[in-house]
Amino acid sequence: MSFPLLEAQGLILRFGTTTALDDVGIAVHPGEVVAIVGESGSGKSTLLRVLSGQLVPAAGQVTYRDAQGQPHLLHEMGEAALRRLMRTDWGFVHQNARDGLRMGVSAGGNVGERLMAIGARHYGDIRAQATEWLRRVEIDEARIDHLPRTFSGGMQQRLQIARTLVSRPRLVFMDEPTGGLDVSVQARLLDLIRGLASELNIAVLLVTHDIAAARLLAHRLMVMRHGRVVEQGLTDRVLDDPQHPYTQLLVSSVLAA
Amino acid sequence: MSHDPGYNFAYLDEGTKRMIRRTLLKAVAIPGHQVPFGAREMPLPYGWGTGGIQVTASILGRDDTLKVIDQGADDTTNAVSIRRFFARVAGVRTTTRTAEATVIQTRHRIPEAPLREGQVIVYQVPMPEPLFRLEPRLAETRRMHALADYGLMHVKLYEDIARHGHVSTAYNYPVMVGGRYLMSPSPIPAFDNPKMDHMPALQLFGAGREKKIYAVPPYTSVRSLDFEDHPFRPHRADGTCAFCGARDSYLDEVVCDDQGSRMFICSDTDYCESRWEPEQ
Ligand SMILES: Nc1ncnc2c1ncn2[C@@H]1O[C@H](COP(=O)(O)OP(=O)(O)OP(=O)(O)O)[C@@H](O)[C@H]1O
Ligand SMILES: [Mg+2]
Ligand SMILES: [Zn+2]
């Protein structure tokens, strides 16, 4: 088995008296989709922000292994290297498209930004790649020069995904990428993410409180509660045979709904 | 010539001038990097080039010859009053001749006649931050400069080409200095950008309201941003100067009678005059 792409142990983080992360560990392997589920306030977004270098934990460490297999301690690599990582090897898809898109820049410019950030200087090539990515996320290429604010919520999320995947990252963080969308739109978006992740062999760390989404996408599942991981394992195993009482409750409440 | 004894030489006190010179040295040491300075109030409103004036005041010596232009002309109100100001408070020689000047303060143009070693050109800068329209958070723009993270500037050029078929920026066209810092050349026409590249003269930039100074030392590379398949093209009106017949200078279009007929004339008045004088 390959080495993990991202690995963390003993993560602790407090906001005042709230312990948002209480001794959390995780490993994500290349091409693997891992879902983090749990109720509101359980620490899912905080974990994602620590793992992606946006927050520094009070204790514990996060190790990233680059394409050459070299390990790097995330919180010691410095801001410049972290930013480079964020626009090359990694991507982040936000729940709110406004946080992930430039609303004043055309769809094509949004998709092209990461290419330009890593040195692309041929307009025709950038535009051709943007066109191709709009097609892949099922946005009519005739809209390449339109502003994202003229797009529906689902289209904005698909544009955010195109903008993130265009530079072929190895690992993508997604925080509730389908939150706030209609159920039918959600299903289509989940299908799209699943298809692209497996086609491009991208590892995805997905935060969701939608158990059905986790079942559809994730190879592995982590269940969080009060800043702790209460159960983790292969998705089907955890959902079909939950061991922890909280997971049992979570699964039964979905079945009941 | 002597200066008005009611003022310190060149208006600013010696402590302020030393502080600005220290800032200038830092700016020269890091070409294209904006260095903050403790700007002083000047007896002119902002927008009249208080940043440029403070830089000029700090570098003037008694043997200097000063030229001041505004939009290429020596005879506009702004240029005349700055020139008079320094003639009075520093007692220095002034000139309208580019070749005779040792210090040239300018707003919106670079003279047509190539500058030489030993000359200094001082630009008046209203907004020193080239990323300001794209990223309003100043802390973020500082970080982008620190990390040379300039993809966003190319996004702007991409948007221009997507919308207009070409880069529509005609003034204040962003440049990379020494292959490292993104810099605003001040609101000069893009036509003038190539003159900045490897210029033998020292180029200093002063922004009074924003309290920033930056510099391009002699013979430094200054490249206008572009794409491989949309190379930078310095735009010039396709015309001939009605006074001197120049086909290579930057032209202003002027209405010349009440019928609304128009003609082109050189924006650099000294250049234009120097071309027709010998024929008189
Ligand atoms: N910036 C902050 N300042 C103070 N407390 C915070 C901050 N961010 C999160 N918290 C607290 O940390 C805990 C974990 O929050 P977090 O946002 O990680 O939860 P979550 O699992 O993502 O919840 P949700 O499903 O609602 O998004 C909560 O108690 C939250 O109130
Ligand atoms: Mg959250
Ligand atoms: Zn002329």
PDB file of N, CA, C and O in Angstrom, chain A residues 79-80 83 87 102 104-106 108-109 113 116-117 120-127 130 144-145 147, chain B residues 134-135 140 143-144 147-152 154-159 161-163 226-230:
ATOM      1  N   GLU A  79       4.916  30.234   4.895  1.00  0.00           N
ATOM      2  CA  GLU A  79       3.739  30.690   4.171  1.00  0.00           C
ATOM      3  C   GLU A  79       3.893  30.582   2.649  1.00  0.00           C
ATOM      4  O   GLU A  79       2.961  30.198   1.942  1.00  0.00           O
ATOM      5  N   ALA A  80       5.073  30.909   2.139  1.00  0.00           N
ATOM      6  CA  ALA A  80       5.273  30.895   0.689  1.00  0.00           C
ATOM      7  C   ALA A  80       5.090  29.477   0.150  1.00  0.00           C
ATOM      8  O   ALA A  80       4.381  29.262  -0.841  1.00  0.00           O
ATOM      9  N   ARG A  83       1.430  28.408   0.342  1.00  0.00           N
ATOM     10  CA  ARG A  83       0.628  29.012  -0.725  1.00  0.00           C
ATOM     11  C   ARG A  83       0.862  28.317  -2.058  1.00  0.00           C
ATOM     12  O   ARG A  83      -0.064  28.122  -2.837  1.00  0.00           O
ATOM     13  N   ARG A  87      -1.932  26.234  -4.461  1.00  0.00           N
ATOM     14  CA  ARG A  87      -2.352  26.514  -5.837  1.00  0.00           C
ATOM     15  C   ARG A  87      -1.792  25.510  -6.836  1.00  0.00           C
ATOM     16  O   ARG A  87      -1.988  25.662  -8.025  1.00  0.00           O
ATOM     17  N   ARG A 102     -14.027  34.259  -7.822  1.00  0.00           N
ATOM     18  CA  ARG A 102     -13.942  35.710  -7.949  1.00  0.00           C
ATOM     19  C   ARG A 102     -15.195  36.151  -8.695  1.00  0.00           C
ATOM     20  O   ARG A 102     -15.339  35.888  -9.885  1.00  0.00           O
ATOM     21  N   GLY A 104     -16.255  39.004  -9.597  1.00  0.00           N
ATOM     22  CA  GLY A 104     -16.113  40.057 -10.609  1.00  0.00           C
ATOM     23  C   GLY A 104     -15.304  39.630 -11.826  1.00  0.00           C
ATOM     24  O   GLY A 104     -14.984  40.446 -12.673  1.00  0.00           O
ATOM     25  N   VAL A 105     -14.962  38.340 -11.885  1.00  0.00           N
ATOM     26  CA  VAL A 105     -14.144  37.824 -12.987  1.00  0.00           C
ATOM     27  C   VAL A 105     -14.953  36.783 -13.751  1.00  0.00           C
ATOM     28  O   VAL A 105     -15.699  36.007 -13.149  1.00  0.00           O
ATOM     29  N   SER A 106     -14.832  36.754 -15.073  1.00  0.00           N
ATOM     30  CA  SER A 106     -15.610  35.839 -15.905  1.00  0.00           C
ATOM     31  C   SER A 106     -15.345  34.379 -15.531  1.00  0.00           C
ATOM     32  O   SER A 106     -14.350  34.063 -14.869  1.00  0.00           O
ATOM     33  N   GLY A 108     -14.352  31.998 -17.460  1.00  0.00           N
ATOM     34  CA  GLY A 108     -13.076  31.599 -18.050  1.00  0.00           C
ATOM     35  C   GLY A 108     -11.889  32.091 -17.226  1.00  0.00           C
ATOM     36  O   GLY A 108     -10.925  31.357 -17.011  1.00  0.00           O
ATOM     37  N   GLY A 109     -11.979  33.335 -16.751  1.00  0.00           N
ATOM     38  CA  GLY A 109     -10.907  33.893 -15.926  1.00  0.00           C
ATOM     39  C   GLY A 109     -10.791  33.159 -14.603  1.00  0.00           C
ATOM     40  O   GLY A 109      -9.687  32.923 -14.098  1.00  0.00           O
ATOM     41  N   GLU A 113      -7.318  31.163 -13.606  1.00  0.00           N
ATOM     42  CA  GLU A 113      -6.463  31.807 -12.605  1.00  0.00           C
ATOM     43  C   GLU A 113      -5.345  30.902 -12.084  1.00  0.00           C
ATOM     44  O   GLU A 113      -4.187  31.302 -11.995  1.00  0.00           O
ATOM     45  N   MET A 116      -2.609  30.535 -14.562  1.00  0.00           N
ATOM     46  CA  MET A 116      -1.766  31.723 -14.651  1.00  0.00           C
ATOM     47  C   MET A 116      -0.890  31.849 -13.413  1.00  0.00           C
ATOM     48  O   MET A 116       0.258  32.283 -13.489  1.00  0.00           O
ATOM     49  N   ALA A 117      -1.436  31.442 -12.257  1.00  0.00           N
ATOM     50  CA  ALA A 117      -0.664  31.536 -11.014  1.00  0.00           C
ATOM     51  C   ALA A 117       0.550  30.619 -11.045  1.00  0.00           C
ATOM     52  O   ALA A 117       1.551  30.898 -10.400  1.00  0.00           O
ATOM     53  N   ALA A 120       1.296  29.908 -16.531  1.00  0.00           N
ATOM     54  CA  ALA A 120       0.783  29.839 -17.907  1.00  0.00           C
ATOM     55  C   ALA A 120       0.722  31.254 -18.488  1.00  0.00           C
ATOM     56  O   ALA A 120       0.190  32.158 -17.868  1.00  0.00           O
ATOM     57  N   ARG A 121       1.286  31.449 -19.683  1.00  0.00           N
ATOM     58  CA  ARG A 121       1.348  32.790 -20.277  1.00  0.00           C
ATOM     59  C   ARG A 121       0.895  32.779 -21.730  1.00  0.00           C
ATOM     60  O   ARG A 121       1.262  33.666 -22.495  1.00  0.00           O
ATOM     61  N   HIS A 122       0.113  31.763 -22.105  1.00  0.00           N
ATOM     62  CA  HIS A 122      -0.391  31.718 -23.465  1.00  0.00           C
ATOM     63  C   HIS A 122      -1.911  31.813 -23.409  1.00  0.00           C
ATOM     64  O   HIS A 122      -2.581  30.878 -22.970  1.00  0.00           O
ATOM     65  N   TYR A 123      -2.441  32.945 -23.826  1.00  0.00           N
ATOM     66  CA  TYR A 123      -3.874  33.195 -23.712  1.00  0.00           C
ATOM     67  C   TYR A 123      -4.699  32.097 -24.372  1.00  0.00           C
ATOM     68  O   TYR A 123      -5.661  31.587 -23.799  1.00  0.00           O
ATOM     69  N   GLY A 124      -4.312  31.724 -25.588  1.00  0.00           N
ATOM     70  CA  GLY A 124      -5.073  30.722 -26.333  1.00  0.00           C
ATOM     71  C   GLY A 124      -5.128  29.387 -25.597  1.00  0.00           C
ATOM     72  O   GLY A 124      -6.183  28.749 -25.534  1.00  0.00           O
ATOM     73  N   ASP A 125      -4.006  28.977 -25.016  1.00  0.00           N
ATOM     74  CA  ASP A 125      -3.975  27.713 -24.272  1.00  0.00           C
ATOM     75  C   ASP A 125      -4.855  27.781 -23.026  1.00  0.00           C
ATOM     76  O   ASP A 125      -5.584  26.843 -22.704  1.00  0.00           O
ATOM     77  N   ILE A 126      -4.756  28.907 -22.317  1.00  0.00           N
ATOM     78  CA  ILE A 126      -5.519  29.069 -21.079  1.00  0.00           C
ATOM     79  C   ILE A 126      -7.013  29.000 -21.407  1.00  0.00           C
ATOM     80  O   ILE A 126      -7.787  28.319 -20.740  1.00  0.00           O
ATOM     81  N   ARG A 127      -7.383  29.672 -22.483  1.00  0.00           N
ATOM     82  CA  ARG A 127      -8.788  29.707 -22.873  1.00  0.00           C
ATOM     83  C   ARG A 127      -9.262  28.322 -23.321  1.00  0.00           C
ATOM     84  O   ARG A 127     -10.381  27.900 -23.004  1.00  0.00           O
ATOM     85  N   ALA A 130      -9.813  26.327 -20.227  1.00  0.00           N
ATOM     86  CA  ALA A 130     -11.012  26.780 -19.522  1.00  0.00           C
ATOM     87  C   ALA A 130     -12.260  26.235 -20.226  1.00  0.00           C
ATOM     88  O   ALA A 130     -13.197  25.750 -19.582  1.00  0.00           O
ATOM     89  N   ILE A 144     -18.583  31.222 -21.209  1.00  0.00           N
ATOM     90  CA  ILE A 144     -17.203  31.376 -20.723  1.00  0.00           C
ATOM     91  C   ILE A 144     -16.875  32.816 -20.317  1.00  0.00           C
ATOM     92  O   ILE A 144     -16.086  33.037 -19.409  1.00  0.00           O
ATOM     93  N   ASP A 145     -17.512  33.795 -20.975  1.00  0.00           N
ATOM     94  CA  ASP A 145     -17.204  35.188 -20.635  1.00  0.00           C
ATOM     95  C   ASP A 145     -18.223  35.813 -19.684  1.00  0.00           C
ATOM     96  O   ASP A 145     -18.182  37.008 -19.430  1.00  0.00           O
ATOM     97  N   LEU A 147     -20.161  36.463 -16.023  1.00  0.00           N
ATOM     98  CA  LEU A 147     -19.760  36.541 -14.619  1.00  0.00           C
ATOM     99  C   LEU A 147     -20.495  35.474 -13.810  1.00  0.00           C
ATOM    100  O   LEU A 147     -21.664  35.177 -14.082  1.00  0.00           O
TER     101      LEU A 147
ATOM    102  N   LEU B 134      -7.668  45.183  -8.061  1.00  0.00           N
ATOM    103  CA  LEU B 134      -7.969  43.755  -8.060  1.00  0.00           C
ATOM    104  C   LEU B 134      -8.095  43.218  -6.646  1.00  0.00           C
ATOM    105  O   LEU B 134      -8.865  42.286  -6.386  1.00  0.00           O
ATOM    106  N   GLU B 135      -7.324  43.774  -5.743  1.00  0.00           N
ATOM    107  CA  GLU B 135      -7.307  43.279  -4.373  1.00  0.00           C
ATOM    108  C   GLU B 135      -7.296  44.483  -3.431  1.00  0.00           C
ATOM    109  O   GLU B 135      -6.262  45.078  -3.204  1.00  0.00           O
ATOM    110  N   GLU B 140      -3.167  42.017   2.099  1.00  0.00           N
ATOM    111  CA  GLU B 140      -3.113  40.933   1.121  1.00  0.00           C
ATOM    112  C   GLU B 140      -2.191  41.309  -0.057  1.00  0.00           C
ATOM    113  O   GLU B 140      -1.420  40.478  -0.530  1.00  0.00           O
ATOM    114  N   ARG B 143       1.308  40.810   0.943  1.00  0.00           N
ATOM    115  CA  ARG B 143       1.666  39.389   0.934  1.00  0.00           C
ATOM    116  C   ARG B 143       1.927  38.917  -0.511  1.00  0.00           C
ATOM    117  O   ARG B 143       2.852  38.169  -0.776  1.00  0.00           O
ATOM    118  N   MET B 144       1.079  39.384  -1.428  1.00  0.00           N
ATOM    119  CA  MET B 144       1.259  38.984  -2.831  1.00  0.00           C
ATOM    120  C   MET B 144       2.618  39.456  -3.365  1.00  0.00           C
ATOM    121  O   MET B 144       3.300  38.716  -4.075  1.00  0.00           O
ATOM    122  N   LEU B 147       5.452  37.316  -1.887  1.00  0.00           N
ATOM    123  CA  LEU B 147       5.545  35.967  -2.440  1.00  0.00           C
ATOM    124  C   LEU B 147       5.616  35.988  -3.971  1.00  0.00           C
ATOM    125  O   LEU B 147       5.580  34.932  -4.599  1.00  0.00           O
ATOM    126  N   ALA B 148       5.692  37.175  -4.570  1.00  0.00           N
ATOM    127  CA  ALA B 148       5.669  37.319  -6.035  1.00  0.00           C
ATOM    128  C   ALA B 148       4.488  36.548  -6.622  1.00  0.00           C
ATOM    129  O   ALA B 148       4.601  35.870  -7.636  1.00  0.00           O
ATOM    130  N   ASP B 149       3.350  36.675  -5.973  1.00  0.00           N
ATOM    131  CA  ASP B 149       2.146  35.926  -6.333  1.00  0.00           C
ATOM    132  C   ASP B 149       1.283  36.826  -7.239  1.00  0.00           C
ATOM    133  O   ASP B 149       0.358  37.472  -6.779  1.00  0.00           O
ATOM    134  N   TYR B 150       1.638  36.870  -8.532  1.00  0.00           N
ATOM    135  CA  TYR B 150       1.026  37.866  -9.422  1.00  0.00           C
ATOM    136  C   TYR B 150       0.061  37.289 -10.454  1.00  0.00           C
ATOM    137  O   TYR B 150      -0.254  37.952 -11.436  1.00  0.00           O
ATOM    138  N   GLY B 151      -0.386  36.045 -10.220  1.00  0.00           N
ATOM    139  CA  GLY B 151      -1.331  35.439 -11.156  1.00  0.00           C
ATOM    140  C   GLY B 151      -2.560  36.314 -11.375  1.00  0.00           C
ATOM    141  O   GLY B 151      -3.073  36.421 -12.487  1.00  0.00           O
ATOM    142  N   LEU B 152      -2.995  36.980 -10.310  1.00  0.00           N
ATOM    143  CA  LEU B 152      -4.201  37.800 -10.385  1.00  0.00           C
ATOM    144  C   LEU B 152      -4.075  38.929 -11.417  1.00  0.00           C
ATOM    145  O   LEU B 152      -5.043  39.275 -12.091  1.00  0.00           O
ATOM    146  N   HIS B 154      -2.433  38.767 -14.141  1.00  0.00           N
ATOM    147  CA  HIS B 154      -2.644  38.171 -15.449  1.00  0.00           C
ATOM    148  C   HIS B 154      -4.114  37.856 -15.690  1.00  0.00           C
ATOM    149  O   HIS B 154      -4.580  37.877 -16.827  1.00  0.00           O
ATOM    150  N   VAL B 155      -4.854  37.565 -14.602  1.00  0.00           N
ATOM    151  CA  VAL B 155      -6.295  37.360 -14.753  1.00  0.00           C
ATOM    152  C   VAL B 155      -6.928  38.632 -15.316  1.00  0.00           C
ATOM    153  O   VAL B 155      -7.771  38.585 -16.201  1.00  0.00           O
ATOM    154  N   LYS B 156      -6.471  39.772 -14.836  1.00  0.00           N
ATOM    155  CA  LYS B 156      -6.988  41.051 -15.336  1.00  0.00           C
ATOM    156  C   LYS B 156      -6.695  41.209 -16.837  1.00  0.00           C
ATOM    157  O   LYS B 156      -7.564  41.616 -17.606  1.00  0.00           O
ATOM    158  N   LEU B 157      -5.482  40.869 -17.257  1.00  0.00           N
ATOM    159  CA  LEU B 157      -5.145  40.960 -18.684  1.00  0.00           C
ATOM    160  C   LEU B 157      -5.987  39.966 -19.487  1.00  0.00           C
ATOM    161  O   LEU B 157      -6.461  40.274 -20.577  1.00  0.00           O
ATOM    162  N   TYR B 158      -6.166  38.764 -18.911  1.00  0.00           N
ATOM    163  CA  TYR B 158      -7.013  37.758 -19.568  1.00  0.00           C
ATOM    164  C   TYR B 158      -8.412  38.334 -19.796  1.00  0.00           C
ATOM    165  O   TYR B 158      -8.979  38.208 -20.890  1.00  0.00           O
ATOM    166  N   GLU B 159      -8.963  38.957 -18.756  1.00  0.00           N
ATOM    167  CA  GLU B 159     -10.309  39.515 -18.849  1.00  0.00           C
ATOM    168  C   GLU B 159     -10.395  40.590 -19.932  1.00  0.00           C
ATOM    169  O   GLU B 159     -11.364  40.660 -20.681  1.00  0.00           O
ATOM    170  N   ILE B 161      -8.571  40.830 -22.658  1.00  0.00           N
ATOM    171  CA  ILE B 161      -8.517  40.217 -23.986  1.00  0.00           C
ATOM    172  C   ILE B 161      -9.840  39.510 -24.289  1.00  0.00           C
ATOM    173  O   ILE B 161     -10.383  39.613 -25.395  1.00  0.00           O
ATOM    174  N   ALA B 162     -10.386  38.817 -23.279  1.00  0.00           N
ATOM    175  CA  ALA B 162     -11.662  38.121 -23.489  1.00  0.00           C
ATOM    176  C   ALA B 162     -12.762  39.113 -23.860  1.00  0.00           C
ATOM    177  O   ALA B 162     -13.617  38.835 -24.685  1.00  0.00           O
ATOM    178  N   ARG B 163     -12.721  40.285 -23.242  1.00  0.00           N
ATOM    179  CA  ARG B 163     -13.784  41.264 -23.447  1.00  0.00           C
ATOM    180  C   ARG B 163     -13.567  42.134 -24.678  1.00  0.00           C
ATOM    181  O   ARG B 163     -14.497  42.410 -25.423  1.00  0.00           O
ATOM    182  N   ASP B 226       2.377  40.701 -20.375  1.00  0.00           N
ATOM    183  CA  ASP B 226       1.609  40.324 -21.571  1.00  0.00           C
ATOM    184  C   ASP B 226       1.494  38.809 -21.663  1.00  0.00           C
ATOM    185  O   ASP B 226       1.914  38.088 -20.751  1.00  0.00           O
ATOM    186  N   PHE B 227       0.882  38.342 -22.734  1.00  0.00           N
ATOM    187  CA  PHE B 227       0.810  36.915 -23.029  1.00  0.00           C
ATOM    188  C   PHE B 227       1.651  36.643 -24.275  1.00  0.00           C
ATOM    189  O   PHE B 227       1.800  37.519 -25.129  1.00  0.00           O
ATOM    190  N   GLU B 228       2.156  35.385 -24.366  1.00  0.00           N
ATOM    191  CA  GLU B 228       2.986  35.032 -25.516  1.00  0.00           C
ATOM    192  C   GLU B 228       2.262  35.307 -26.832  1.00  0.00           C
ATOM    193  O   GLU B 228       2.854  35.791 -27.790  1.00  0.00           O
ATOM    194  N   ASP B 229       0.957  34.986 -26.862  1.00  0.00           N
ATOM    195  CA  ASP B 229       0.213  35.157 -28.106  1.00  0.00           C
ATOM    196  C   ASP B 229      -0.522  36.494 -28.169  1.00  0.00           C
ATOM    197  O   ASP B 229      -1.247  36.755 -29.134  1.00  0.00           O
ATOM    198  N   HIS B 230      -0.356  37.345 -27.160  1.00  0.00           N
ATOM    199  CA  HIS B 230      -0.868  38.719 -27.194  1.00  0.00           C
ATOM    200  C   HIS B 230       0.218  39.625 -26.640  1.00  0.00           C
ATOM    201  O   HIS B 230       0.087  40.178 -25.554  1.00  0.00           O
TER     202      HIS B 230
END
